[in-house]
Backbone as ProteinMPNN parsed JSONL, in Angstrom:
{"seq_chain_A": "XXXXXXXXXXXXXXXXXXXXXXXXXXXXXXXXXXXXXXXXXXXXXXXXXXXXXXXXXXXXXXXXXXXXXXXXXXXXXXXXXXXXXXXXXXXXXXXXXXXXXXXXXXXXXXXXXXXXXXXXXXXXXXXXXXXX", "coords_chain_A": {"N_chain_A": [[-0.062, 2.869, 0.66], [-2.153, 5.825, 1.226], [-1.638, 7.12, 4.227], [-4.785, 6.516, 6.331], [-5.389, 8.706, 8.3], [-4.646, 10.838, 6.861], [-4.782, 13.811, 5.082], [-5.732, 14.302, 1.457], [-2.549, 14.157, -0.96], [-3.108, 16.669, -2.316], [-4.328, 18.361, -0.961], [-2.387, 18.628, 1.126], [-0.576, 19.729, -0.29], [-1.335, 22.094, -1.242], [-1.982, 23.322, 1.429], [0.437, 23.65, 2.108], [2.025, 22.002, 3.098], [4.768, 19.919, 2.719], [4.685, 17.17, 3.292], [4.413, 13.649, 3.314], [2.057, 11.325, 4.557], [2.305, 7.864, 4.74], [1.218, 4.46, 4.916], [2.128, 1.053, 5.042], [1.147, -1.816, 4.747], [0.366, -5.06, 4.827], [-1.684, -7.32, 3.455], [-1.892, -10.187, 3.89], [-0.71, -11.119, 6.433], [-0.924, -9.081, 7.724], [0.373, -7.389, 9.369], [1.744, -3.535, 9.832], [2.966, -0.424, 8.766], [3.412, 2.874, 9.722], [4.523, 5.728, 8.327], [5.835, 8.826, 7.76], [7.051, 10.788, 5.124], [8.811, 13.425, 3.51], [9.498, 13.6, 1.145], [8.787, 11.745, -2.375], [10.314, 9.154, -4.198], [10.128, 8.227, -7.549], [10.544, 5.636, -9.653], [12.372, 3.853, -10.158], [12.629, 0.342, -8.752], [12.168, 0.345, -6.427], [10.112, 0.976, -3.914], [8.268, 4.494, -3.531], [8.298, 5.753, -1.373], [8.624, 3.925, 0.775], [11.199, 3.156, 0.342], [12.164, 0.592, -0.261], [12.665, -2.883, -1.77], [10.315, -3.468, -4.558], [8.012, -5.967, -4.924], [7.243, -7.307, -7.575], [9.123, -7.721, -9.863], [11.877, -8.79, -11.972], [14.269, -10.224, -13.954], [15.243, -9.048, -17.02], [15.67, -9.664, -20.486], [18.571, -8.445, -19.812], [17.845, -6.464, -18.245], [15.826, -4.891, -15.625], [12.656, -5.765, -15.233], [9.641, -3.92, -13.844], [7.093, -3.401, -11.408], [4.683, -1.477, -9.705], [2.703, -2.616, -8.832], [-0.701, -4.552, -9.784], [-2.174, -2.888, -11.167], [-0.367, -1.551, -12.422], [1.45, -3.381, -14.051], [-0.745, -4.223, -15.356], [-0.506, -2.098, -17.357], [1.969, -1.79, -18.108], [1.906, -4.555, -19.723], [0.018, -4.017, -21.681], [0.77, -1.637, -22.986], [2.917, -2.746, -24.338], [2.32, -5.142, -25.66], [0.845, -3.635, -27.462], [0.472, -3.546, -31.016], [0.311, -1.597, -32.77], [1.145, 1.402, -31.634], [-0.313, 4.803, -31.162], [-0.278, 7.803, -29.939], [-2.113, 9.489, -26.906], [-4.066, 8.439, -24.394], [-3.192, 5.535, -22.911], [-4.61, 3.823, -21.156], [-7.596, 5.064, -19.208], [-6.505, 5.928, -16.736], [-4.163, 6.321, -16.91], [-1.736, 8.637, -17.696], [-0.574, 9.4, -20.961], [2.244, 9.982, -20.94], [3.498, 8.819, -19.175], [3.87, 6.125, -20.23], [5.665, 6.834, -22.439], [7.859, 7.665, -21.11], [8.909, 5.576, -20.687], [11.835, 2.708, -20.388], [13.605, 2.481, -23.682], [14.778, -0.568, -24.232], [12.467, -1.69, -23.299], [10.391, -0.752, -25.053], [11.181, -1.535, -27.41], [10.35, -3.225, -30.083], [12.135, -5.954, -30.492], [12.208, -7.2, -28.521], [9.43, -7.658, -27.28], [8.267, -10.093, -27.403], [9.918, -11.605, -24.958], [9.533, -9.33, -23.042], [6.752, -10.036, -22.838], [6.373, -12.461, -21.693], [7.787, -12.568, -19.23], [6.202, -10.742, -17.849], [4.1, -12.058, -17.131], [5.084, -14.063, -15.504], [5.552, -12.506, -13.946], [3.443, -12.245, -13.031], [1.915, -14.956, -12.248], [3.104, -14.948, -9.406], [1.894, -13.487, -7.638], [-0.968, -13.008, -5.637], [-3.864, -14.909, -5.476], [-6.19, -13.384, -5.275], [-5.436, -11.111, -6.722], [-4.873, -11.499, -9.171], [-5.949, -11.559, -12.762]], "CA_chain_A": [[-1.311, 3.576, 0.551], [-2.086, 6.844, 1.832], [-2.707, 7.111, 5.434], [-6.172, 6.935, 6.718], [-5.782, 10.02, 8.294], [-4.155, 12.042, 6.507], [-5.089, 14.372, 3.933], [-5.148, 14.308, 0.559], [-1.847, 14.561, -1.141], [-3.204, 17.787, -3.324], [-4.757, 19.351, 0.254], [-1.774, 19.208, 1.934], [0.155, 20.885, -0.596], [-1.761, 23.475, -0.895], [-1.435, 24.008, 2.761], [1.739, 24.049, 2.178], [2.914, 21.185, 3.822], [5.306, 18.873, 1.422], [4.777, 15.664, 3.967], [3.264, 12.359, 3.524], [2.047, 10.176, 5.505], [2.067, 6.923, 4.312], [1.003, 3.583, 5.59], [2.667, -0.018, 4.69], [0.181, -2.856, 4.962], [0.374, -6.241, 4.597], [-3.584, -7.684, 3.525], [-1.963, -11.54, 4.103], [-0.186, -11.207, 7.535], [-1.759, -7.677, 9.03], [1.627, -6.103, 9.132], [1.526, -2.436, 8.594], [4.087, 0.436, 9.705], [3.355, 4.575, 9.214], [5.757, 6.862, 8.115], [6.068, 10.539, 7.221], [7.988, 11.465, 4.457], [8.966, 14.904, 2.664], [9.721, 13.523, -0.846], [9.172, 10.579, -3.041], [11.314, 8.788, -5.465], [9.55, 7.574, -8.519], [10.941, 5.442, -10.939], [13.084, 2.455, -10.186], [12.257, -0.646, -8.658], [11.838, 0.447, -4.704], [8.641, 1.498, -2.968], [8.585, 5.816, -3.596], [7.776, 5.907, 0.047], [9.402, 3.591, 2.312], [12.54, 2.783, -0.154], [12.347, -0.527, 0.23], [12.296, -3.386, -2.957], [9.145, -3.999, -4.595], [7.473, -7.684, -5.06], [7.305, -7.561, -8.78], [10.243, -7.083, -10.469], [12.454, -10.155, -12.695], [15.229, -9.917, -14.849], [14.469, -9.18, -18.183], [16.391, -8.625, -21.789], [19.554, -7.77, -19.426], [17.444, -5.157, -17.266], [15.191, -5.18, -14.562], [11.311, -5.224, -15.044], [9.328, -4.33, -12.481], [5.857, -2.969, -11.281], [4.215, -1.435, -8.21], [1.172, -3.057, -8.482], [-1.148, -5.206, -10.491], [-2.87, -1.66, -12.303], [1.03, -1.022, -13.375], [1.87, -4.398, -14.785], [-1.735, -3.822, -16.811], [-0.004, -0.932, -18.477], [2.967, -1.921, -19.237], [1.443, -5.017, -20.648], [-1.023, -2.976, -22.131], [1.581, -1.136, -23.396], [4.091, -3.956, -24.673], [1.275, -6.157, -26.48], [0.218, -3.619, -28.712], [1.003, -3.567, -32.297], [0.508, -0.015, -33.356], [1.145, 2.603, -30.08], [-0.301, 5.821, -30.741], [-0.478, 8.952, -29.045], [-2.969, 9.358, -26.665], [-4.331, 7.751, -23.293], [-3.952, 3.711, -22.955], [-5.817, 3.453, -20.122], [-8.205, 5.831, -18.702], [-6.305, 6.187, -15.315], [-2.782, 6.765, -16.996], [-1.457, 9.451, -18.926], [0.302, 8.974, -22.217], [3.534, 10.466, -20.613], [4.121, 7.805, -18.314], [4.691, 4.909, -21.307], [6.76, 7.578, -23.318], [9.338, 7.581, -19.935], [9.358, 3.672, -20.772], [12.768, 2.871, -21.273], [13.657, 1.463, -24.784], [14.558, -1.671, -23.941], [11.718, -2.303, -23.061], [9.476, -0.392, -26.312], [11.256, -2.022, -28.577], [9.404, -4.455, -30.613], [12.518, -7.119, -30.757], [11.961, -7.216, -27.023], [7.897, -7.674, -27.086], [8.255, -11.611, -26.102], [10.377, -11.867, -23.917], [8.923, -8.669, -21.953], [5.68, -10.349, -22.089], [6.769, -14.074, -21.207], [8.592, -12.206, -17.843], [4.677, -10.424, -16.96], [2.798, -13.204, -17.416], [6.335, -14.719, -14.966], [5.484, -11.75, -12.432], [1.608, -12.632, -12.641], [1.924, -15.847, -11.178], [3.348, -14.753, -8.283], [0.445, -12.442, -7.425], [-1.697, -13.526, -4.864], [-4.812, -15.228, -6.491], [-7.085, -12.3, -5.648], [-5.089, -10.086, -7.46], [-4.701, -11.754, -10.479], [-6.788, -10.81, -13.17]], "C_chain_A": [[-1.21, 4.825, 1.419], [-2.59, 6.285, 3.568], [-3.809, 7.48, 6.045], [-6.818, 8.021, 6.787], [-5.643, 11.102, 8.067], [-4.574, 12.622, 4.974], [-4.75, 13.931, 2.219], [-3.802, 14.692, -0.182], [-1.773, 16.263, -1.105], [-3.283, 18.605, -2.141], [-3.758, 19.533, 1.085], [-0.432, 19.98, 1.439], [0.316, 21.962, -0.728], [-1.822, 24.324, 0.16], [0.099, 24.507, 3.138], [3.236, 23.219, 3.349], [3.504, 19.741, 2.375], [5.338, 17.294, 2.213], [3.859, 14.847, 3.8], [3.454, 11.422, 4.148], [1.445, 9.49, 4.328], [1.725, 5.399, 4.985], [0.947, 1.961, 4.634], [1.537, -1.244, 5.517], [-0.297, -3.983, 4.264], [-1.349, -7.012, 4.539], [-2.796, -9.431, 3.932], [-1.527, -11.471, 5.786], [-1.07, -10.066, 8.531], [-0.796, -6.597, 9.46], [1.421, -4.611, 8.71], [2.282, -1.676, 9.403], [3.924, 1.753, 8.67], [4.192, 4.97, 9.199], [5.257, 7.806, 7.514], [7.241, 10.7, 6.491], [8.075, 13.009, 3.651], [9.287, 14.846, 1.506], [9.186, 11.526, -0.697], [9.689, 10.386, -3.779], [10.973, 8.118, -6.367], [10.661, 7.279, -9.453], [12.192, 4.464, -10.88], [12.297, 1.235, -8.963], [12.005, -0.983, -7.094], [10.5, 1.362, -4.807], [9.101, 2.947, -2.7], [8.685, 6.303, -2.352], [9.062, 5.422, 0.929], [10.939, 2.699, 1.742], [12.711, 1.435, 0.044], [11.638, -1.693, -1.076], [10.965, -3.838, -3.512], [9.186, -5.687, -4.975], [7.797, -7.852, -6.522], [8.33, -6.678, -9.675], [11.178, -8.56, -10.848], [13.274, -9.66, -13.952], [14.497, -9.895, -16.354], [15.47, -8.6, -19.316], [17.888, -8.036, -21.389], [19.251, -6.601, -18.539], [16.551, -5.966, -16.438], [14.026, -4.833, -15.052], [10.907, -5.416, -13.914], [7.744, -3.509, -12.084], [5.786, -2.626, -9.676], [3.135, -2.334, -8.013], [0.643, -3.934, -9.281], [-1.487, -4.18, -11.742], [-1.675, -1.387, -13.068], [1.569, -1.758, -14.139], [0.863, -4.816, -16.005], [-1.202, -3.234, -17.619], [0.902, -1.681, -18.917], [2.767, -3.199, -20.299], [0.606, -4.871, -21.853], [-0.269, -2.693, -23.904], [2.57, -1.88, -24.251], [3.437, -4.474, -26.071], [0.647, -5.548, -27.819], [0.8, -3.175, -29.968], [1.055, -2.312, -32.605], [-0.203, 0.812, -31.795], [1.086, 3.956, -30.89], [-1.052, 6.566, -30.079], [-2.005, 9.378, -28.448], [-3.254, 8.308, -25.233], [-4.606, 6.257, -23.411], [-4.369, 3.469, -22.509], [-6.377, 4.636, -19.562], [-7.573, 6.55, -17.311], [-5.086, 6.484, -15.951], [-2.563, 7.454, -17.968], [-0.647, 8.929, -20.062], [1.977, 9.121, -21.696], [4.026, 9.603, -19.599], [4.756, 6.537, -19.252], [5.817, 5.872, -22.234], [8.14, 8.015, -22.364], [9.491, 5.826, -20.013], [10.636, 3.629, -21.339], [12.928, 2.255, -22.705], [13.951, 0.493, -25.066], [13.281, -2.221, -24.178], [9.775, -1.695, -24.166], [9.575, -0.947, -27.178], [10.367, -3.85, -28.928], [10.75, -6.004, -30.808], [12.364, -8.339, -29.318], [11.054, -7.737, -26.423], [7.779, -9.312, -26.617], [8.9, -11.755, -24.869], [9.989, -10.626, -22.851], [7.179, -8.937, -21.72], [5.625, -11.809, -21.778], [6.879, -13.384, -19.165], [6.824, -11.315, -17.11], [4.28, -11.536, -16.863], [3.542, -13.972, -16.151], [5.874, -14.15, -13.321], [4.068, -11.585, -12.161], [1.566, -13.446, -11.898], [2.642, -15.646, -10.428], [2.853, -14.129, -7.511], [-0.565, -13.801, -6.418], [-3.22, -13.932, -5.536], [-6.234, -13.99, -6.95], [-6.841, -11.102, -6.213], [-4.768, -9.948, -8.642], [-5.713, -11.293, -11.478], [-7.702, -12.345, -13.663]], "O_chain_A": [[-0.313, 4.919, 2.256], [-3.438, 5.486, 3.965], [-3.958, 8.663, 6.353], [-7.819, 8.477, 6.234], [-6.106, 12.121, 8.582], [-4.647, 11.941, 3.951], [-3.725, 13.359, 1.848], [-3.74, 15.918, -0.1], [-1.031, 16.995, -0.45], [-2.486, 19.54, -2.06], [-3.882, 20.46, 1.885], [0.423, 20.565, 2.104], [1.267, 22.727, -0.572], [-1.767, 25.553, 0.138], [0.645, 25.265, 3.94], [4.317, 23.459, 3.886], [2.9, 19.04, 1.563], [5.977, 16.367, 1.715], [2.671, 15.07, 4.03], [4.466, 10.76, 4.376], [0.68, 9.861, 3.438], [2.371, 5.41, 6.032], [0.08, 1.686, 3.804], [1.316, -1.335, 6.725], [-1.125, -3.985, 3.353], [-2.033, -7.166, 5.55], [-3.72, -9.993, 4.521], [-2.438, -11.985, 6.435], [-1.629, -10.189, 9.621], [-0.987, -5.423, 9.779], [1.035, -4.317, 7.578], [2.415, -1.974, 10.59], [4.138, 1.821, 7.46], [4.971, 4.696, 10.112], [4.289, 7.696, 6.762], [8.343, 10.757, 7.038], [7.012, 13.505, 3.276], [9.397, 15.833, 0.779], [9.168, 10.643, 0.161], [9.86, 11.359, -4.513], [11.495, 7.009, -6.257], [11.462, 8.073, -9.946], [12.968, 4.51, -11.834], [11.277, 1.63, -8.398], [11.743, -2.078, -6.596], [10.11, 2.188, -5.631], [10.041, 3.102, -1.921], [9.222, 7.405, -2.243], [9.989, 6.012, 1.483], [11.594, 1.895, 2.406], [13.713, 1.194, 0.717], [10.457, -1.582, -1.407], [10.431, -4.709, -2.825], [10.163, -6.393, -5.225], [8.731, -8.627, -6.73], [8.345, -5.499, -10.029], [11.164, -9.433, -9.98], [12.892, -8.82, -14.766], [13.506, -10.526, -16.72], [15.994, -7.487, -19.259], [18.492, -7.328, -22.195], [20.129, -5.848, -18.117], [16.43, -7.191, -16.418], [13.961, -3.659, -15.418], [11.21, -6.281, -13.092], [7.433, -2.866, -13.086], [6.413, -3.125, -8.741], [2.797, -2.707, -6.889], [1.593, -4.472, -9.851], [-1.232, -4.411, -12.924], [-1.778, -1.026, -14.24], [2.243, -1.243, -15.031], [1.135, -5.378, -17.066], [-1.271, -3.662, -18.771], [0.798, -2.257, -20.0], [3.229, -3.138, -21.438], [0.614, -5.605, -22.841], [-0.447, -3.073, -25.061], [3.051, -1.096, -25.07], [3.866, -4.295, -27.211], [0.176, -6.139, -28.791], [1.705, -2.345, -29.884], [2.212, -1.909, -32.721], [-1.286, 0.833, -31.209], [2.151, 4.385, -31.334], [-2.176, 6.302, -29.653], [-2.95, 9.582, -29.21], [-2.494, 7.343, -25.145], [-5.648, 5.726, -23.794], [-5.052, 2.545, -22.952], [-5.488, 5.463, -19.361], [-8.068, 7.583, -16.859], [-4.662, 7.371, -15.21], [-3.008, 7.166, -19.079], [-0.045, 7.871, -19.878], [2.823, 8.336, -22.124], [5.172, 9.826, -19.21], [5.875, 6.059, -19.064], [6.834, 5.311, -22.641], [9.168, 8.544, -22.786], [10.217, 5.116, -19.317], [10.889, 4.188, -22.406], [12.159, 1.304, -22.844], [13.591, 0.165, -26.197], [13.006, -3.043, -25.052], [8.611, -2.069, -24.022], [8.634, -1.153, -27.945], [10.048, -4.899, -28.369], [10.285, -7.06, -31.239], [12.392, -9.562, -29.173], [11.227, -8.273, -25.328], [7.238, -9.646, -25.563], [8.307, -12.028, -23.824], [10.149, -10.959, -21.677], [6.465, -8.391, -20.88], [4.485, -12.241, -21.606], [6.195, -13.734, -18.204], [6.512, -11.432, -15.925], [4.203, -11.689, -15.644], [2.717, -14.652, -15.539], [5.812, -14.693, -12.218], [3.591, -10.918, -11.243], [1.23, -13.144, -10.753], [3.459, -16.542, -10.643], [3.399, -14.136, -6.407], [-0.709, -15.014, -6.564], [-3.702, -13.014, -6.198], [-6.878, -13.744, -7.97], [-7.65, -10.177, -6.286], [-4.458, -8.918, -9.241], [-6.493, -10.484, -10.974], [-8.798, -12.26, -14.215]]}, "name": "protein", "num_of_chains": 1, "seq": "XXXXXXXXXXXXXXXXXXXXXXXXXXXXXXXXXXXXXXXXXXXXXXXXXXXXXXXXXXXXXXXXXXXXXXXXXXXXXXXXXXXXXXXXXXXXXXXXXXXXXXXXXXXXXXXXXXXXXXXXXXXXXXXXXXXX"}
């Protein structure tokens, strides 16, 4: 999550500072550790921030699925489950251009069970208040 006190991403680019503070925090234990970084790395199966493996993630089809979050494992289920995908926003909070970087593995329709057997796999392991 962002840190408390630090600016909005957008406000501190415009200042012209490319650093974020970020802040790692554990809601079961209380754990939490700040860092400042100058980039993130979107788009495999570590935390963009503090590089470090995420929770949800399980073999799948010969690849790796994997999610940041509960809102991301919506989508791609979202995304997976439905019969006719077009163009256009699947959820209100995510652009269309984020499922069209989905790899194909994991679009293809021979795929569609077994990539939604393996969510439903990385649901129950979700803490109960985060389940849906």
């Amino acid at each position: 999550m962002p840190h408390p006190a630090a600016p909005e991403d957008g406000e501190a680019a415009s200042a012209g500072s490319m650093n974020f503070r970020r802040r790692l925090h554990c809601k079961e234990c209380g754990f939490f550790k700040d860092e400042t970084v100058s980039s993130a790395i979107v788009g495999g199966p570590v935390d963009p921030f503090f590089r470090r493996p995420v929770w949800l993630q399980a073999s799948c089809c010969g690849h790796v699925l994997w999610a940041y979050n509960v809102r991301h494992l919506d989508l791609l289920e979202a995304y997976v489950a439905a019969k006719l995908r077009e163009r256009g926003d699947l959820v209100a909070w995510a652009p269309s251009s984020l499922v069209e970087r989905l790899p194909t593995w994991l679009k293809t329709a021979k795929n569609r069970a077994e990539v939604l057997r393996t969510i439903r796999r990385l649901r129950s392991t979700l803490p109960a208040e985060e389940s849906p």
